[in-house]
Amino acid sequence: MVQEIKVTNPYSRCDCKSEYKVDEERSSKYPFVGALCMNGGDVDNSYTTNSLLQKRVLSITNPILVKNTEEMLTNLDFPKCIKVADLGCSSGQNTFLAMSEIVNTINVLCQKWNQSRPEIDCCLNDLPTNDFNTTFKFITFFNKKLTSNGSCFVSGVPGSFYSRLFPRKSLHFIYSIYSIHFLSKVPDGLEKNKMSVYITSSSPLSEYKAYLNQFKRDFTTFLRMRSEEMVHNGRMVLTLIGRNTLDNPLYRDCCHCWTLLSNSLRDLVFEGLLSASKVYSFKMPFYDPNEEEVKEIIRNEGSFQINDLEMHEFDLGHSKEECSLQSHKAKAGQKEASCIRAVTETMLVAHFGDDIIDALFHKYAHHVSQHASCRVKTSVTLIVSLVRK
């Protein structure tokens, strides 16, 4: 007999005010940032269809999820009701893969220690523009992943995680997978007349500092909001894209995803399909911190203690292909292009229109295939687990 699932209206709640006006900042100087969300539905270019990377990342995050769930449960003396939140759940089934791992871990440990199974409140958060409807179509999938009886409630919580989302001291466990590297806004003070959507080796140091300062501000706000919502000794597991460079903060390898996107946009400018000025005014609201930057921000904010911090290889899939064959290179290029398209298309359409999207990602796939044998990469996956002090 599987777990009881109860679904509440995902659009029925209001967001509390944050320390700064997130929506206004997101849509001020770079209005396309307000369109940030993964492609909805379950069609060819949707996030649901093209999120195998995130599924692989979840597999390396699982041991830390399980460990911290067990520690949370025993340290809090087996609460009768447990509230778990996925921040940045996106659309599709991946959120339920992680949530089912946590719920199953709780139930197995309760059985092992002869404790009553708690009621579990599973909260799925993302921006209001997220396709929650597609996500909730996978409730049956979630049901089948659960291994024992109990009472489980699933709800959607639309809103920015750079604001308050939950009542004070209500959350026991939080996880976020590949979300907090997205910023609340594009940093101010970036160089004009530059045909790159993100930091490159040729960027001025001021650009790195602008991105770092925006990440510090956003991540600090994120931690402060969660510290208010989480109970003492609650746990949080965060997985994000980072970088492994410590000495040169500007360096990104030739196959970095935003370098390839810049190259693809530049191709369309050279072919007369885009104006250079449109590319100059598009920047990614993204930052890939290194380990030291993450640790420093957590220490300075002061509400959480670092429990685990791991760094893993970042792989969009093409490095696993047999790169000696051109056909495999092309296939790898298309896989990565589809993945990046699912993540960025809404912003790109908001800024450039939809006429150039197919051509843009055809170029992107070509550039990936040219770098398919690249092995020295600056991008990594960072996994950090935190304990609320």
Short mmCIF file of N, CA and C in Angstrom, two decimals, residues 123-254:
data_model
loop_
_atom_site.label_atom_id
_atom_site.label_comp_id
_atom_site.label_asym_id
_atom_site.label_seq_id
_atom_site.Cartn_x
_atom_site.Cartn_y
_atom_site.Cartn_z
N CYS A 123 6.45 20.74 -0.09
CA CYS A 123 6.17 22.03 -0.73
C CYS A 123 7.09 22.23 -1.93
N LEU A 124 6.51 22.47 -3.09
CA LEU A 124 7.26 22.66 -4.33
C LEU A 124 7.22 24.13 -4.72
N ASN A 125 8.38 24.78 -4.69
CA ASN A 125 8.45 26.21 -4.97
C ASN A 125 9.14 26.50 -6.28
N ASP A 126 8.61 27.47 -6.99
CA ASP A 126 9.31 28.08 -8.13
C ASP A 126 8.63 29.41 -8.42
N LEU A 127 9.14 30.12 -9.42
CA LEU A 127 8.55 31.41 -9.78
C LEU A 127 7.12 31.21 -10.29
N PRO A 128 6.28 32.22 -10.17
CA PRO A 128 4.88 32.09 -10.61
C PRO A 128 4.73 31.71 -12.07
N THR A 129 5.73 32.02 -12.91
CA THR A 129 5.66 31.66 -14.32
C THR A 129 6.00 30.20 -14.59
N ASN A 130 6.42 29.46 -13.57
CA ASN A 130 6.75 28.04 -13.74
C ASN A 130 5.52 27.23 -14.13
N ASP A 131 5.74 26.18 -14.91
CA ASP A 131 4.65 25.30 -15.33
C ASP A 131 4.37 24.26 -14.24
N PHE A 132 3.66 24.69 -13.20
CA PHE A 132 3.29 23.78 -12.12
C PHE A 132 2.35 22.68 -12.61
N ASN A 133 1.53 23.00 -13.63
CA ASN A 133 0.56 22.01 -14.09
C ASN A 133 1.25 20.74 -14.59
N THR A 134 2.32 20.90 -15.35
CA THR A 134 3.06 19.72 -15.82
C THR A 134 3.67 18.96 -14.65
N THR A 135 4.19 19.70 -13.67
CA THR A 135 4.77 19.04 -12.50
C THR A 135 3.74 18.17 -11.79
N PHE A 136 2.56 18.70 -11.58
CA PHE A 136 1.56 17.97 -10.82
C PHE A 136 0.96 16.80 -11.60
N LYS A 137 1.22 16.73 -12.88
CA LYS A 137 0.81 15.54 -13.63
C LYS A 137 1.63 14.32 -13.22
N PHE A 138 2.74 14.55 -12.53
CA PHE A 138 3.61 13.44 -12.11
C PHE A 138 3.32 12.99 -10.68
N ILE A 139 2.19 13.39 -10.12
CA ILE A 139 1.82 12.93 -8.78
C ILE A 139 1.75 11.41 -8.72
N THR A 140 1.18 10.79 -9.76
CA THR A 140 1.09 9.33 -9.79
C THR A 140 2.48 8.71 -9.79
N PHE A 141 3.41 9.31 -10.53
CA PHE A 141 4.80 8.87 -10.53
C PHE A 141 5.38 8.93 -9.12
N PHE A 142 5.13 10.03 -8.42
CA PHE A 142 5.59 10.21 -7.04
C PHE A 142 5.01 9.12 -6.14
N ASN A 143 3.72 8.90 -6.30
CA ASN A 143 3.03 7.88 -5.52
C ASN A 143 3.72 6.52 -5.65
N LYS A 144 4.08 6.17 -6.87
CA LYS A 144 4.70 4.86 -7.13
C LYS A 144 6.12 4.78 -6.57
N LYS A 145 6.79 5.91 -6.42
CA LYS A 145 8.16 5.91 -5.91
C LYS A 145 8.22 5.71 -4.39
N LEU A 146 7.11 5.97 -3.72
CA LEU A 146 7.09 5.84 -2.26
C LEU A 146 6.94 4.38 -1.86
N THR A 147 7.61 4.01 -0.79
CA THR A 147 7.75 2.59 -0.47
C THR A 147 6.94 2.14 0.73
N SER A 148 6.26 3.06 1.42
CA SER A 148 5.52 2.64 2.62
C SER A 148 4.34 3.56 2.87
N ASN A 149 3.50 3.17 3.84
CA ASN A 149 2.30 3.92 4.17
C ASN A 149 2.64 5.21 4.90
N GLY A 150 1.65 6.06 5.01
CA GLY A 150 1.81 7.30 5.74
C GLY A 150 0.91 8.36 5.16
N SER A 151 1.08 9.57 5.63
CA SER A 151 0.27 10.69 5.15
C SER A 151 1.20 11.76 4.59
N CYS A 152 1.01 12.07 3.31
CA CYS A 152 1.91 12.99 2.61
C CYS A 152 1.06 14.02 1.87
N PHE A 153 1.39 15.28 2.03
CA PHE A 153 0.63 16.37 1.42
C PHE A 153 1.55 17.14 0.46
N VAL A 154 1.10 17.34 -0.76
CA VAL A 154 1.92 18.01 -1.77
C VAL A 154 1.26 19.32 -2.17
N SER A 155 2.04 20.40 -2.17
CA SER A 155 1.49 21.70 -2.55
C SER A 155 2.50 22.49 -3.35
N GLY A 156 2.01 23.43 -4.15
CA GLY A 156 2.85 24.34 -4.90
C GLY A 156 2.94 25.68 -4.21
N VAL A 157 4.12 26.29 -4.24
CA VAL A 157 4.35 27.58 -3.56
C VAL A 157 5.01 28.53 -4.55
N PRO A 158 4.24 29.28 -5.33
CA PRO A 158 4.84 30.20 -6.31
C PRO A 158 5.43 31.44 -5.65
N GLY A 159 6.61 31.80 -6.07
CA GLY A 159 7.26 33.00 -5.53
C GLY A 159 8.77 32.90 -5.64
N SER A 160 9.45 34.02 -5.54
CA SER A 160 10.92 34.05 -5.60
C SER A 160 11.51 33.59 -4.28
N PHE A 161 12.51 32.70 -4.35
CA PHE A 161 13.17 32.29 -3.10
C PHE A 161 14.12 33.35 -2.56
N TYR A 162 14.18 34.50 -3.22
CA TYR A 162 14.87 35.64 -2.64
C TYR A 162 13.91 36.49 -1.80
N SER A 163 12.75 35.91 -1.46
CA SER A 163 11.79 36.54 -0.57
C SER A 163 11.33 35.50 0.45
N ARG A 164 10.58 35.92 1.45
CA ARG A 164 9.99 34.98 2.39
C ARG A 164 8.89 34.20 1.68
N LEU A 165 8.87 32.88 1.92
CA LEU A 165 7.90 31.99 1.28
C LEU A 165 7.04 31.23 2.28
N PHE A 166 7.54 31.05 3.51
CA PHE A 166 6.88 30.20 4.50
C PHE A 166 6.82 30.90 5.85
N PRO A 167 5.90 30.47 6.73
CA PRO A 167 5.83 31.04 8.08
C PRO A 167 7.14 30.80 8.85
N ARG A 168 7.35 31.60 9.86
CA ARG A 168 8.56 31.49 10.68
C ARG A 168 8.64 30.12 11.35
N LYS A 169 9.84 29.58 11.37
CA LYS A 169 10.15 28.33 12.07
C LYS A 169 9.18 27.19 11.70
N SER A 170 8.91 27.07 10.39
CA SER A 170 7.98 26.04 9.95
C SER A 170 8.66 24.93 9.15
N LEU A 171 9.85 25.18 8.61
CA LEU A 171 10.51 24.22 7.73
C LEU A 171 11.53 23.37 8.49
N HIS A 172 11.53 22.08 8.20
CA HIS A 172 12.50 21.15 8.79
C HIS A 172 13.62 20.80 7.81
N PHE A 173 13.29 20.77 6.52
CA PHE A 173 14.28 20.35 5.52
C PHE A 173 14.03 21.11 4.22
N ILE A 174 15.11 21.63 3.65
CA ILE A 174 15.05 22.36 2.38
C ILE A 174 16.09 21.76 1.44
N TYR A 175 15.73 21.64 0.18
CA TYR A 175 16.75 21.31 -0.82
C TYR A 175 16.51 22.15 -2.07
N SER A 176 17.56 22.41 -2.79
CA SER A 176 17.48 23.18 -4.03
C SER A 176 18.56 22.66 -4.97
N ILE A 177 18.15 22.24 -6.15
CA ILE A 177 19.07 21.62 -7.10
C ILE A 177 19.14 22.45 -8.38
N TYR A 178 20.31 23.00 -8.65
CA TYR A 178 20.58 23.79 -9.86
C TYR A 178 19.63 24.98 -10.01
N SER A 179 19.49 25.76 -8.94
CA SER A 179 18.63 26.94 -9.00
C SER A 179 19.32 28.20 -8.48
N ILE A 180 20.07 28.10 -7.39
CA ILE A 180 20.52 29.35 -6.76
C ILE A 180 21.72 29.98 -7.47
N HIS A 181 22.21 29.36 -8.54
CA HIS A 181 23.20 30.08 -9.36
C HIS A 181 22.52 31.14 -10.24
N PHE A 182 21.19 31.11 -10.33
CA PHE A 182 20.46 32.17 -11.03
C PHE A 182 20.24 33.34 -10.09
N LEU A 183 20.59 34.53 -10.55
CA LEU A 183 20.52 35.73 -9.74
C LEU A 183 19.14 36.37 -9.83
N SER A 184 18.85 37.25 -8.89
CA SER A 184 17.58 37.98 -8.91
C SER A 184 17.54 39.02 -10.03
N LYS A 185 18.72 39.41 -10.50
CA LYS A 185 18.81 40.43 -11.55
C LYS A 185 20.18 40.35 -12.20
N VAL A 186 20.31 40.95 -13.37
CA VAL A 186 21.62 41.14 -13.98
C VAL A 186 22.32 42.25 -13.21
N PRO A 187 23.59 42.06 -12.85
CA PRO A 187 24.28 43.10 -12.07
C PRO A 187 24.34 44.44 -12.79
N ASP A 188 24.35 45.50 -12.02
CA ASP A 188 24.55 46.84 -12.58
C ASP A 188 26.03 47.05 -12.90
N GLY A 189 26.29 47.99 -13.80
CA GLY A 189 27.66 48.41 -14.07
C GLY A 189 28.44 47.53 -15.01
N LEU A 190 27.76 46.70 -15.82
CA LEU A 190 28.48 45.85 -16.76
C LEU A 190 28.89 46.65 -18.00
N GLU A 191 29.96 46.21 -18.63
CA GLU A 191 30.52 46.91 -19.79
C GLU A 191 29.58 46.85 -20.97
N LYS A 192 29.40 47.97 -21.64
CA LYS A 192 28.58 48.03 -22.84
C LYS A 192 29.40 47.64 -24.07
N ASN A 193 28.73 47.47 -25.20
CA ASN A 193 29.39 47.17 -26.48
C ASN A 193 30.28 45.94 -26.40
N LYS A 194 29.79 44.91 -25.73
CA LYS A 194 30.55 43.67 -25.58
C LYS A 194 29.63 42.51 -25.95
N MET A 195 30.07 41.70 -26.91
CA MET A 195 29.21 40.67 -27.45
C MET A 195 29.39 39.34 -26.70
N SER A 196 29.39 39.41 -25.38
CA SER A 196 29.44 38.23 -24.55
C SER A 196 28.34 38.33 -23.51
N VAL A 197 27.65 37.22 -23.28
CA VAL A 197 26.51 37.25 -22.37
C VAL A 197 26.93 37.01 -20.93
N TYR A 198 28.22 36.71 -20.71
CA TYR A 198 28.69 36.42 -19.36
C TYR A 198 30.18 36.71 -19.29
N ILE A 199 30.77 36.50 -18.13
CA ILE A 199 32.19 36.74 -17.89
C ILE A 199 33.04 35.89 -18.82
N THR A 200 34.07 36.49 -19.40
CA THR A 200 35.07 35.77 -20.19
C THR A 200 36.46 36.24 -19.76
N SER A 201 37.47 35.60 -20.31
CA SER A 201 38.86 35.97 -19.97
C SER A 201 39.18 37.39 -20.37
N SER A 202 38.45 37.93 -21.36
CA SER A 202 38.72 39.29 -21.82
C SER A 202 37.88 40.34 -21.08
N SER A 203 37.06 39.91 -20.15
CA SER A 203 36.23 40.86 -19.39
C SER A 203 37.10 41.68 -18.45
N PRO A 204 36.69 42.92 -18.17
CA PRO A 204 37.40 43.69 -17.14
C PRO A 204 37.12 43.09 -15.77
N LEU A 205 38.04 43.27 -14.84
CA LEU A 205 37.86 42.74 -13.49
C LEU A 205 36.60 43.29 -12.83
N SER A 206 36.20 44.48 -13.23
CA SER A 206 34.99 45.09 -12.66
C SER A 206 33.75 44.26 -12.95
N GLU A 207 33.74 43.53 -14.07
CA GLU A 207 32.59 42.70 -14.41
C GLU A 207 32.49 41.52 -13.45
N TYR A 208 33.62 40.89 -13.18
CA TYR A 208 33.63 39.81 -12.19
C TYR A 208 33.15 40.32 -10.84
N LYS A 209 33.63 41.48 -10.42
CA LYS A 209 33.25 42.02 -9.12
C LYS A 209 31.76 42.34 -9.06
N ALA A 210 31.20 42.82 -10.20
CA ALA A 210 29.77 43.12 -10.24
C ALA A 210 28.95 41.85 -10.07
N TYR A 211 29.34 40.79 -10.77
CA TYR A 211 28.62 39.52 -10.65
C TYR A 211 28.78 38.93 -9.25
N LEU A 212 30.00 38.96 -8.72
CA LEU A 212 30.24 38.43 -7.38
C LEU A 212 29.43 39.19 -6.34
N ASN A 213 29.41 40.51 -6.42
CA ASN A 213 28.67 41.31 -5.45
C ASN A 213 27.17 41.02 -5.51
N GLN A 214 26.65 40.83 -6.74
CA GLN A 214 25.23 40.51 -6.86
C GLN A 214 24.93 39.13 -6.27
N PHE A 215 25.83 38.17 -6.50
CA PHE A 215 25.65 36.84 -5.91
C PHE A 215 25.72 36.91 -4.39
N LYS A 216 26.66 37.68 -3.86
CA LYS A 216 26.77 37.84 -2.41
C LYS A 216 25.46 38.39 -1.84
N ARG A 217 24.94 39.41 -2.51
CA ARG A 217 23.70 40.03 -2.02
C ARG A 217 22.55 39.02 -2.09
N ASP A 218 22.42 38.33 -3.21
CA ASP A 218 21.30 37.39 -3.38
C ASP A 218 21.42 36.19 -2.45
N PHE A 219 22.61 35.60 -2.38
CA PHE A 219 22.77 34.40 -1.57
C PHE A 219 22.62 34.73 -0.08
N THR A 220 23.10 35.89 0.32
CA THR A 220 22.92 36.33 1.70
C THR A 220 21.43 36.50 2.01
N THR A 221 20.70 37.12 1.09
CA THR A 221 19.26 37.27 1.27
C THR A 221 18.57 35.91 1.34
N PHE A 222 18.95 35.01 0.45
CA PHE A 222 18.40 33.65 0.45
C PHE A 222 18.61 32.98 1.81
N LEU A 223 19.82 33.05 2.33
CA LEU A 223 20.11 32.43 3.62
C LEU A 223 19.33 33.10 4.75
N ARG A 224 19.20 34.41 4.71
CA ARG A 224 18.48 35.11 5.77
C ARG A 224 16.99 34.74 5.75
N MET A 225 16.40 34.67 4.56
CA MET A 225 15.00 34.28 4.44
C MET A 225 14.78 32.87 4.99
N ARG A 226 15.68 31.96 4.62
CA ARG A 226 15.53 30.56 5.07
C ARG A 226 15.78 30.45 6.58
N SER A 227 16.66 31.27 7.12
CA SER A 227 16.93 31.20 8.55
C SER A 227 15.69 31.58 9.36
N GLU A 228 14.87 32.46 8.82
CA GLU A 228 13.64 32.84 9.50
C GLU A 228 12.59 31.73 9.40
N GLU A 229 12.60 30.99 8.30
CA GLU A 229 11.57 29.98 8.04
C GLU A 229 11.89 28.62 8.65
N MET A 230 13.15 28.39 9.00
CA MET A 230 13.59 27.05 9.40
C MET A 230 13.70 26.90 10.91
N VAL A 231 13.37 25.71 11.38
CA VAL A 231 13.49 25.41 12.81
C VAL A 231 14.97 25.23 13.17
N HIS A 232 15.27 25.39 14.46
CA HIS A 232 16.62 25.13 14.95
C HIS A 232 17.00 23.68 14.65
N ASN A 233 18.20 23.48 14.12
CA ASN A 233 18.72 22.16 13.72
C ASN A 233 18.08 21.61 12.46
N GLY A 234 17.30 22.43 11.76
CA GLY A 234 16.82 22.02 10.45
C GLY A 234 17.97 21.92 9.46
N ARG A 235 17.72 21.25 8.34
CA ARG A 235 18.79 21.00 7.36
C ARG A 235 18.44 21.61 6.00
N MET A 236 19.50 21.99 5.27
CA MET A 236 19.33 22.51 3.92
C MET A 236 20.44 21.95 3.04
N VAL A 237 20.08 21.39 1.88
CA VAL A 237 21.04 20.86 0.92
C VAL A 237 20.90 21.65 -0.38
N LEU A 238 21.98 22.29 -0.80
CA LEU A 238 21.99 23.14 -1.99
C LEU A 238 22.98 22.59 -3.00
N THR A 239 22.53 22.45 -4.24
CA THR A 239 23.40 22.01 -5.34
C THR A 239 23.37 23.08 -6.41
N LEU A 240 24.53 23.53 -6.85
CA LEU A 240 24.60 24.60 -7.83
C LEU A 240 25.81 24.44 -8.73
N ILE A 241 25.77 25.14 -9.86
CA ILE A 241 26.92 25.17 -10.75
C ILE A 241 27.94 26.15 -10.18
N GLY A 242 29.18 25.68 -10.07
CA GLY A 242 30.26 26.53 -9.61
C GLY A 242 31.44 26.45 -10.55
N ARG A 243 32.60 26.90 -10.07
CA ARG A 243 33.81 26.82 -10.89
C ARG A 243 34.96 26.36 -10.01
N ASN A 244 35.97 25.79 -10.63
CA ASN A 244 37.09 25.26 -9.86
C ASN A 244 38.32 26.15 -9.92
N THR A 245 38.17 27.38 -10.42
CA THR A 245 39.31 28.29 -10.52
C THR A 245 39.38 29.18 -9.29
N LEU A 246 40.56 29.29 -8.71
CA LEU A 246 40.77 30.14 -7.54
C LEU A 246 41.66 31.35 -7.86
N ASP A 247 42.58 31.18 -8.81
CA ASP A 247 43.58 32.22 -9.05
C ASP A 247 43.10 33.27 -10.04
N ASN A 248 42.37 32.87 -11.10
CA ASN A 248 41.92 33.82 -12.11
C ASN A 248 40.40 33.83 -12.16
N PRO A 249 39.75 34.80 -11.54
CA PRO A 249 38.28 34.79 -11.47
C PRO A 249 37.59 35.04 -12.81
N LEU A 250 38.34 35.49 -13.82
CA LEU A 250 37.75 35.75 -15.14
C LEU A 250 37.76 34.53 -16.05
N TYR A 251 38.63 33.57 -15.77
CA TYR A 251 38.81 32.48 -16.72
C TYR A 251 37.61 31.54 -16.76
N ARG A 252 37.07 31.31 -17.96
CA ARG A 252 36.09 30.28 -18.23
C ARG A 252 36.59 29.51 -19.44
N ASP A 253 36.45 28.18 -19.43
CA ASP A 253 37.00 27.38 -20.52
C ASP A 253 36.24 27.61 -21.82
N CYS A 254 36.82 27.11 -22.92
CA CYS A 254 36.26 27.37 -24.25
C CYS A 254 34.91 26.71 -24.47
#
